[in-house]
Coordinates of C-alpha atoms and ligand atoms in Angstrom, one line a residue:
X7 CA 224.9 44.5 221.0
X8 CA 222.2 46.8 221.5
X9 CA 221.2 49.0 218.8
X10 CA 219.4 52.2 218.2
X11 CA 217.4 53.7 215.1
X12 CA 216.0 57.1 214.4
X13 CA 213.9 57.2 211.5
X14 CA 213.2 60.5 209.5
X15 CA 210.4 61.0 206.9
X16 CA 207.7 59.1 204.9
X17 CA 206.0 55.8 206.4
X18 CA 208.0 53.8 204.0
X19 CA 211.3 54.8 205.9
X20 CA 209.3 53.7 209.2
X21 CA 208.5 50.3 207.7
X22 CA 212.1 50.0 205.9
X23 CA 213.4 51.1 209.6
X24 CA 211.4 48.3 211.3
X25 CA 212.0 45.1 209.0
X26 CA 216.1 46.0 209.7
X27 CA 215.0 46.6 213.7
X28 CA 214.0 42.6 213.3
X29 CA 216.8 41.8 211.2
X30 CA 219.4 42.8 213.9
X31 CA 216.8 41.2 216.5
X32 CA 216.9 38.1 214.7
X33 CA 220.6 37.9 215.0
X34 CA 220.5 38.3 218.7
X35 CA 220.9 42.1 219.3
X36 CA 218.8 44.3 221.4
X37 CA 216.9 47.4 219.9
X38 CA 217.4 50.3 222.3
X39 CA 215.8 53.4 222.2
X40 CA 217.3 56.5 220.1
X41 CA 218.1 58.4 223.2
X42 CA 219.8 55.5 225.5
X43 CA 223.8 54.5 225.2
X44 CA 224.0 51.8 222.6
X45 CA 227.0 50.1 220.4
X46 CA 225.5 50.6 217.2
X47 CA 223.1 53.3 216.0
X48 CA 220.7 53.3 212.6
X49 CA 219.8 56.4 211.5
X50 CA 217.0 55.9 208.3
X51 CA 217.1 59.2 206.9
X52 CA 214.5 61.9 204.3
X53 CA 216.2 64.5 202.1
X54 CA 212.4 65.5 201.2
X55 CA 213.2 69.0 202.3
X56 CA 216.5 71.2 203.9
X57 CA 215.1 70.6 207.3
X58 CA 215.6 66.6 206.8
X59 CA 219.0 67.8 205.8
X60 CA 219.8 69.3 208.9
X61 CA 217.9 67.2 211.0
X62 CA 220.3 63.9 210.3
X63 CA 223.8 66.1 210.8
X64 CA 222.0 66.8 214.3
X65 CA 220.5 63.2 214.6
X66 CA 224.2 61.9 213.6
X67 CA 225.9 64.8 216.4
X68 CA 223.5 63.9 219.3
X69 CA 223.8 59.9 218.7
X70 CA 227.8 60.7 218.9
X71 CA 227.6 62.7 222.0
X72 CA 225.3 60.3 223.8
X73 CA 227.4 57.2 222.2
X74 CA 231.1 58.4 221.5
X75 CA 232.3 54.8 220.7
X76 CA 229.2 53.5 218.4
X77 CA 228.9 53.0 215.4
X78 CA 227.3 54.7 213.2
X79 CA 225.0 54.2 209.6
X80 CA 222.9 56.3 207.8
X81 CA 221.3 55.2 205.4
X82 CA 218.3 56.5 203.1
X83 CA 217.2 58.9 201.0
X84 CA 219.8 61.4 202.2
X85 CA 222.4 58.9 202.2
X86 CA 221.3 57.5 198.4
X87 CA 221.9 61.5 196.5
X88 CA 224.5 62.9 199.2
X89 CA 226.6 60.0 201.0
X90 CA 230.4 62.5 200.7
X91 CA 228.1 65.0 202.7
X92 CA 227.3 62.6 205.7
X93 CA 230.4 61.1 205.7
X94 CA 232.1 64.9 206.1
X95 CA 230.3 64.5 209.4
X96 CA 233.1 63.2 211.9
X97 CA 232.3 59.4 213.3
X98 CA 230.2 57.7 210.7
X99 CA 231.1 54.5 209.7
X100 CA 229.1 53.8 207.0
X101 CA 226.8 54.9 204.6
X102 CA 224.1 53.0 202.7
X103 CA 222.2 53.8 199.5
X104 CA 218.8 53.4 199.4
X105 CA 219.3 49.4 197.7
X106 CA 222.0 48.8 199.7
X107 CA 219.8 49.7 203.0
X108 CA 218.1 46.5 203.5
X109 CA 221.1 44.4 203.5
X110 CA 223.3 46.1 205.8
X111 CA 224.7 42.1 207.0
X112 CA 226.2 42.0 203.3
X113 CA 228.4 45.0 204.5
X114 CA 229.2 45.1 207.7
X115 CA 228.6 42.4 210.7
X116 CA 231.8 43.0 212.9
X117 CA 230.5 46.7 213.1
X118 CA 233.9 47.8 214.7
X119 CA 235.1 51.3 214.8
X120 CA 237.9 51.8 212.2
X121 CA 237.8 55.2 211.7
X122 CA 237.6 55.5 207.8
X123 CA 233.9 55.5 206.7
X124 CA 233.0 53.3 204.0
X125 CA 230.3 54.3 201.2
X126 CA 227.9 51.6 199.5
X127 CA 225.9 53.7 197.2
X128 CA 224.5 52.2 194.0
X129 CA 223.9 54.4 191.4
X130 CA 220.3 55.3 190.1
X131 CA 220.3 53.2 187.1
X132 CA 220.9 50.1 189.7
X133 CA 217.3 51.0 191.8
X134 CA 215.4 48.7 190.1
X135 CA 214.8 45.2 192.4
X136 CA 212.7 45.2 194.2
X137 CA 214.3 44.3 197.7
X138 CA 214.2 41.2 200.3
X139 CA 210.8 41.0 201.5
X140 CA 209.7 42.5 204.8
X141 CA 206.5 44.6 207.0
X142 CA 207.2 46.7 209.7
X143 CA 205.4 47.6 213.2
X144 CA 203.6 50.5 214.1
X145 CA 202.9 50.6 217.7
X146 CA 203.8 47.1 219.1
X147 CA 201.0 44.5 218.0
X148 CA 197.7 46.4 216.2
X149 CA 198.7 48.4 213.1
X150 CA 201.7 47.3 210.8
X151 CA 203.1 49.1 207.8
X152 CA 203.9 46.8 204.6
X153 CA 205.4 48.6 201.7
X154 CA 204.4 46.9 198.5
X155 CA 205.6 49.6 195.7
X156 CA 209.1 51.7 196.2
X157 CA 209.8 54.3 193.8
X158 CA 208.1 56.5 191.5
X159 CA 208.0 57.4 187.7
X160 CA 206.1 60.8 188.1
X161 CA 209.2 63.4 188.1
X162 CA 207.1 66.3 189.9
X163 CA 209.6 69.4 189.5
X164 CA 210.3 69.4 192.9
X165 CA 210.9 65.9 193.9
X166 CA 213.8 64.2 195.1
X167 CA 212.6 60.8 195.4
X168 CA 212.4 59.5 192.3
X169 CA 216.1 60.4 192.3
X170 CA 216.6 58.8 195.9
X171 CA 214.6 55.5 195.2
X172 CA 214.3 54.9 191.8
X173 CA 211.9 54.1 188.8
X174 CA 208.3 52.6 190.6
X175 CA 208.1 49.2 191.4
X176 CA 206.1 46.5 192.9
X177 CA 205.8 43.4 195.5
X178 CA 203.7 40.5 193.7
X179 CA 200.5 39.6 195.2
X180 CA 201.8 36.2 196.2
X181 CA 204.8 37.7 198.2
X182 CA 202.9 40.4 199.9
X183 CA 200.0 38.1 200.9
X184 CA 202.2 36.0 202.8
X185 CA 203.7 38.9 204.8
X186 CA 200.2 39.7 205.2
X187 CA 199.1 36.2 206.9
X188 CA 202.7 36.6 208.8
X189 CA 201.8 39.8 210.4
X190 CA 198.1 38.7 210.7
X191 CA 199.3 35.7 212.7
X192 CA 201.6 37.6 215.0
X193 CA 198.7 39.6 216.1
X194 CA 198.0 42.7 213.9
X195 CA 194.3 43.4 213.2
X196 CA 195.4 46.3 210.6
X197 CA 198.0 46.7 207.6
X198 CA 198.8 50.1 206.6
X199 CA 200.1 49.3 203.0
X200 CA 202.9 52.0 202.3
X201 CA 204.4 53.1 199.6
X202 CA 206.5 56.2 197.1
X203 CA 203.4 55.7 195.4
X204 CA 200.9 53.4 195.8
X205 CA 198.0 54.2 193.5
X206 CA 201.3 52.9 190.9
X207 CA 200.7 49.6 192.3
X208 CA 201.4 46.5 190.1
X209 CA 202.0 48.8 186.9
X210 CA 204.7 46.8 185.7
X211 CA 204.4 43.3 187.2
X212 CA 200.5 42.8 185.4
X213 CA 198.9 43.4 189.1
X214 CA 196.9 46.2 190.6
X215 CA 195.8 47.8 193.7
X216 CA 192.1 46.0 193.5
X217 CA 193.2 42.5 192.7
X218 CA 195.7 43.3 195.7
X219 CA 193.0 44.2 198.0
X220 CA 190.4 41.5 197.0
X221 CA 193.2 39.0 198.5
X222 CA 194.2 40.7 201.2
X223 CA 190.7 41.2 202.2
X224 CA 190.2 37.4 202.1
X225 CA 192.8 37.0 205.0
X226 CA 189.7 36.7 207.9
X227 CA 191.8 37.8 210.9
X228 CA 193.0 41.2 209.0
X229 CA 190.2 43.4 210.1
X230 CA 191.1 46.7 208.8
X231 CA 193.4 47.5 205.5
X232 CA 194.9 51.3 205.4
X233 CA 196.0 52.7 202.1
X234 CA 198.8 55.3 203.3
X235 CA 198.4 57.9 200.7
X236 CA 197.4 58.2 196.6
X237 CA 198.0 60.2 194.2
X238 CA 194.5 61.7 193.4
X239 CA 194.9 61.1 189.8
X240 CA 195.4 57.6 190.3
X241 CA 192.2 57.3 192.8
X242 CA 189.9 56.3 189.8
X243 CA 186.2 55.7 189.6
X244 CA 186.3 51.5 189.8
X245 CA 189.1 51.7 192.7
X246 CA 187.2 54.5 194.6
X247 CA 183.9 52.4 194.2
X248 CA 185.4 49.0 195.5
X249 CA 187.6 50.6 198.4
X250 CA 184.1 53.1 199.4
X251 CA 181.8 49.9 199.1
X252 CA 184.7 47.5 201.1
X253 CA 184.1 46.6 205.1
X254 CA 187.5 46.3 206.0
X255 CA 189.4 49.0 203.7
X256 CA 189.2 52.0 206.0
X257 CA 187.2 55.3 205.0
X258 CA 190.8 57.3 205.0
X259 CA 191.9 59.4 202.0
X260 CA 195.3 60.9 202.1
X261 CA 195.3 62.6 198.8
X262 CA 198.3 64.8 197.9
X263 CA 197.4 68.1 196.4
X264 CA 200.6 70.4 196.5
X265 CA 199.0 73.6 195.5
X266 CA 195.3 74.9 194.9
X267 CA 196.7 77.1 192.3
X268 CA 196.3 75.8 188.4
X269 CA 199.0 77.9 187.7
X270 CA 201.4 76.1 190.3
X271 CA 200.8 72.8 189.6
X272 CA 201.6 72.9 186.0
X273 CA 204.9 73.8 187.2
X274 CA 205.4 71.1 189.8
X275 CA 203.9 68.9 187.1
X276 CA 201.3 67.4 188.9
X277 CA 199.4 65.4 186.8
X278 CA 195.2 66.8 188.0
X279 CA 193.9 70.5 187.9
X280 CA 192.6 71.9 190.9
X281 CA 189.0 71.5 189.6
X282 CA 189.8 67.7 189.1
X283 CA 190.7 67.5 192.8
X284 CA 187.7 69.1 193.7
X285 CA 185.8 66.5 192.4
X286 CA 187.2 63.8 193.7
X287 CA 186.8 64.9 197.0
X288 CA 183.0 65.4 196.4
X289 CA 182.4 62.1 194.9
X290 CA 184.1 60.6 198.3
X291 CA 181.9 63.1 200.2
X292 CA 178.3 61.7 198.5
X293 CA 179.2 57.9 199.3
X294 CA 181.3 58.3 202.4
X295 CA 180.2 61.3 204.3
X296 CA 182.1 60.8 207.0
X297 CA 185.4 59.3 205.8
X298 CA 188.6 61.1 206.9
X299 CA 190.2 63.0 204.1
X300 CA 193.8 64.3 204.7
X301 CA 195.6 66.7 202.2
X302 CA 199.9 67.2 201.3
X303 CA 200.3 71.3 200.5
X304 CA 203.1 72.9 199.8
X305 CA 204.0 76.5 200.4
X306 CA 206.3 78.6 198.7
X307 CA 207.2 76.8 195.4
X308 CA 208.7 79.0 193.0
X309 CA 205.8 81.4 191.6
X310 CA 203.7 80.8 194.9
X311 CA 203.1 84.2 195.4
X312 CA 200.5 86.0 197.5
X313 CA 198.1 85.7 194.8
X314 CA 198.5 81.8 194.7
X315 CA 198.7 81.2 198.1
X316 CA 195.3 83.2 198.3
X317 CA 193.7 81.0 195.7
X318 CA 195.6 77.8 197.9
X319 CA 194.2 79.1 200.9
X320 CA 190.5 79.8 199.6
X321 CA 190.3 76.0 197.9
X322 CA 191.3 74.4 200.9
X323 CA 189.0 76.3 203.0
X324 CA 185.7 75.5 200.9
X325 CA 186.9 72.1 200.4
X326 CA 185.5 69.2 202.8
X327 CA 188.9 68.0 204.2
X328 CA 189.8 66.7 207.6
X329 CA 193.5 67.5 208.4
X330 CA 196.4 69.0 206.6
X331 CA 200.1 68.1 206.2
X332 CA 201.8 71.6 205.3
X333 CA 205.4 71.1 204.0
X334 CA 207.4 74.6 203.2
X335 CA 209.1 74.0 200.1
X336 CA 212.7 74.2 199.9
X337 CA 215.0 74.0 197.1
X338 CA 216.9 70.4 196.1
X339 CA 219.7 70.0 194.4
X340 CA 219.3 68.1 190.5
X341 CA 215.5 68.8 191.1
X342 CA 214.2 70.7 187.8
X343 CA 212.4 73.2 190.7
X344 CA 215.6 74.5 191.8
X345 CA 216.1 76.5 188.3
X346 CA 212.8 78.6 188.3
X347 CA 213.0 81.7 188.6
X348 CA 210.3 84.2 190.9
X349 CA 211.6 82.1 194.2
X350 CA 209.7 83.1 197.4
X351 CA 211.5 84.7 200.1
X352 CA 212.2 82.1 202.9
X353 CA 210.2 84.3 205.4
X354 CA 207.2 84.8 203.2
X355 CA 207.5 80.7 202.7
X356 CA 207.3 80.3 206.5
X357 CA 204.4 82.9 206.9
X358 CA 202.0 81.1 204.3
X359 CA 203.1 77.3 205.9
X360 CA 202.3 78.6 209.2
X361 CA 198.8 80.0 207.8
X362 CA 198.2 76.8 206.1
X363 CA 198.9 75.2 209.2
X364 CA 196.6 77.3 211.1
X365 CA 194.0 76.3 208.7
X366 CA 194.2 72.9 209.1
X367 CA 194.2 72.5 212.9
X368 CA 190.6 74.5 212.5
X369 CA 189.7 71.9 210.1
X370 CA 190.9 68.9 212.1
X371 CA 189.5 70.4 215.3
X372 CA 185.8 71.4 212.8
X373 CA 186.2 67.2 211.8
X374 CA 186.8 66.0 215.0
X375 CA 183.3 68.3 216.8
X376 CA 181.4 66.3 214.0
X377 CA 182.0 63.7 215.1
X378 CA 180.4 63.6 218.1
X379 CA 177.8 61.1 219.5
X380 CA 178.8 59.4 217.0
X381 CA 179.4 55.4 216.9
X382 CA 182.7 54.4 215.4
X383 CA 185.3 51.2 215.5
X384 CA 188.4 52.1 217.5
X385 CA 191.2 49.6 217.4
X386 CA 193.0 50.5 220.1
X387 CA 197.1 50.1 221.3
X388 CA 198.4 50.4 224.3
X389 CA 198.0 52.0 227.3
X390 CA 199.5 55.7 227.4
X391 CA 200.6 55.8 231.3
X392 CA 198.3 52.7 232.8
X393 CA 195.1 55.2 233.2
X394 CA 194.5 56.4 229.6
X395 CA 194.7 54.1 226.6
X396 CA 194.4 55.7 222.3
X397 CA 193.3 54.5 219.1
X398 CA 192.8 55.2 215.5
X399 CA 189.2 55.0 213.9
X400 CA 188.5 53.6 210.8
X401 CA 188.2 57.3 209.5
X402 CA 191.4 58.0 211.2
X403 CA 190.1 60.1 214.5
X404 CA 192.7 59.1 217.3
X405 CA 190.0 58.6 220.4
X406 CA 191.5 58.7 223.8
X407 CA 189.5 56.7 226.7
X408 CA 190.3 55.2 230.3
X409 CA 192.4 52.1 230.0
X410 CA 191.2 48.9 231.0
X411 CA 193.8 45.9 229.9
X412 CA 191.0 43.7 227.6
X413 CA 191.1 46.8 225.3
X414 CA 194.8 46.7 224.4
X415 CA 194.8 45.4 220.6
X416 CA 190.9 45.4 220.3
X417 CA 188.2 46.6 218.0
X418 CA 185.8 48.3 220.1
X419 CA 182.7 50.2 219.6
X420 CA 182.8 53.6 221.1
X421 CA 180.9 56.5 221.0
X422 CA 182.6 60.0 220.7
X423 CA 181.8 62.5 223.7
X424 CA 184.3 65.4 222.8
X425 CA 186.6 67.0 220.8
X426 CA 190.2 68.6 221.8
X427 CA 192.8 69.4 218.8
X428 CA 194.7 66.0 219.2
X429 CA 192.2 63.7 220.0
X430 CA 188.5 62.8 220.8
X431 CA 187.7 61.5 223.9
X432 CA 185.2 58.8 223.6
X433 CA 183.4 55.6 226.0
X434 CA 183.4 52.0 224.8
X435 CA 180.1 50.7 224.5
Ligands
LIG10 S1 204.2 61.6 192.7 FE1 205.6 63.4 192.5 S2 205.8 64.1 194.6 FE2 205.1 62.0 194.7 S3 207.0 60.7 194.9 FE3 206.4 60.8 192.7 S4 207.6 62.5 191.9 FE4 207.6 62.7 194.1

């Protein structure tokens, strides 16, 4: 059969998304892409905000009008706190909750049209295991994601995860080493280690995120380890230290902040002040002057008026950041957010995001122009066409240069030579 995904959201769902790509794979079936005829289509889906929402009913729609006879799962977050909604949606076949999602087999192998959707949701109290073991691919061969925590304990106000996946939990060092050593030895040179949140590593199973990353580290052929994102509160002194003074843990920070207000975030119940942020990013700043520092905002929480978004606005732009990801906030159902009162008018919501956003294209761009003439690592994919090939640097820059083939999948020294919003061009050395 050939079968197509779509995957919607965090880099979890992406890794989640790939290990089942290599599960149907390894029982004989063809992955297709999203937008080609196929018998059986996957779609891995967010319910983060509205717009992932309505993205999967459109997702679901187009899969059905490209492929009227195939079948159809969603799965995910979305699926996990709203499966009667999705199944509303004419020609699904199934639905799987977010523990269900990984072992689709255990459900469904004839995957035969019958015309009455079936739900496999389990409830919340049941979102405890961990799940089978499994990494997922990036971009063919060079960078794989491999989720070692799911879940998250931290109930910000406006959160629908920890309803979608669950109290936090942890792989075990021993399990996540050897999907390590597998990816290592099918030819990735860097792990992106993904997770709800990461920083929460090994809280319950008597590990943690340095002891993780002192093994992984031994692993010789694994030159670069990526930590997706942490929770700033959990980025403490001793881990800051170890991952600033490691050579393969890359100099990349993506540090959620939600809101430069003080006001804001003790409503969203973030657990860090706006001063405590601050100095976090200047302690990166004095031992890694150059790492890549990337920032989570959200605009228009209840409360986030013009005055808070001013004080948002002003923080971010004195603060030494590289790139921001601007979410507009949108209201969730069973979310404690969704009762406050002084809501922000959709349009004023989608003026300060698109502010924000402004903001941090300047920043990118401002990051980007510094970083010329200078030497970095690029380990670079594929090529883009057969005359240009890309690449992520260790500080996350993606570098553009002419392709030659011996490049695909290496670590290269290049030096950067100019700057355009998306990329740096740069020549190999
Ligand atoms: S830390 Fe807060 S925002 Fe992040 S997943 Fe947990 S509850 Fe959600």
């Amino acid at each position: 059969m050939n079968v197509a995904f779509k995957t919607l959201g965090c880099k979890l769902n992406y890794a989640e998304t790939s290990t089942l790509e290599n599960v149907f794979v390894s029982k004989g079936h063809s992955v297709v892409e999203f937008n080609k005829k196929s018998d059986v289509v996957v779609i891995n889906t967010c319910t983060v905000t509205e717009r992932a929402d309505k993205e999967c009913r459109q997702l679901i729609r187009k899969a059905l009008n490209k492929s009227p006879n195939a079948f159809i799962i969603v799965t995910g977050c979305y699926a996990q706190l709203s499966p009667e909604e999705i199944v509303s949606i004419d020609g699904v076949d199934l639905v799987l909750g977010s523990k269900e999602k990984l072992n689709l087999f255990d459900f469904e192998t004839k995957f035969e049209k019958k015309g009455t959707p079936q739900i496999h949701v389990s409830p919340l109290s049941e979102l405890s295991g961990f799940g089978p073991a499994f990494s997922g691919n990036v971009d063919g061969r060079t960078r794989a994601f491999l989720k070692i925590q799911d879940g998250c304990d931290f109930n910000c106000s406006f959160c629908t995860i920890p309803l979608a996946r669950g109290e936090s939990r942890s792989q075990n060092i021993n399990d996540t080493i050897t999907q390590a050593n597998h990816l290592v030895e099918n030819g990735y040179k860097e792990i992106v280690l993904t997770g709800v949140n990461v920083g929460d590593y090994g809280k319950k199973n008597g590990a943690n995120l340095i002891e993780l990353l002192k093994n992984l580290e031994l692993i010789s052929d694994l030159r670069r380890i990526r930590i997706s994102s942490i929770e700033p509160n959990l980025l403490n002194d001793e881990l800051l230290e170890y991952w600033i003074s490691s050579e393969k843990i890359c100099k990349h920070f993506h540090l959620p902040l939600q809101s430069g207000s003080d006001d804001i975030l003790r409503k969203m119940k973030r657990r860090y002040s706006s001063t405590d942020y601050k100095n976090l990013i200047s302690k990166i700043r004095k031992s890694s002057t150059n790492a890549g520092i990337g920032v989570d905002v959200i605009c228009g929480f209840p409360g986030d008026d013009e005055k808070c978004f001013t004080e948002t606005y002003n923080f971010l732009n004195n603060l030494e950041v590289s790139y921001l990801h601007v979410f507009t906030y949108s209201e969730r159902e069973k979310t404690p957010s969704i009762n406050y009162d002084f809501r922000i008018e959709p349009k004023l919501r989608f003026l300060f995001s698109e502010k924000l956003r402004t903001l941090g294209a300047k920043k990118k761009l401002e990051f980007y122009k510094s970083n010329i003439d200078k030497l970095q690592n690029v380990l670079f994919e594929s090529s883009l066409d057969g005359n240009k090939i890309e690449g992520y640097t260790d500080n996350y820059i993606r570098v553009r240069t002419n392709y030659l083939p011996e490049l695909e999948n290496l670590i290269s020294k290049v030096i950067i030579k100019s700057a355009k919003s998306e990329y740096c061009n740069c020549d190999v050395i």
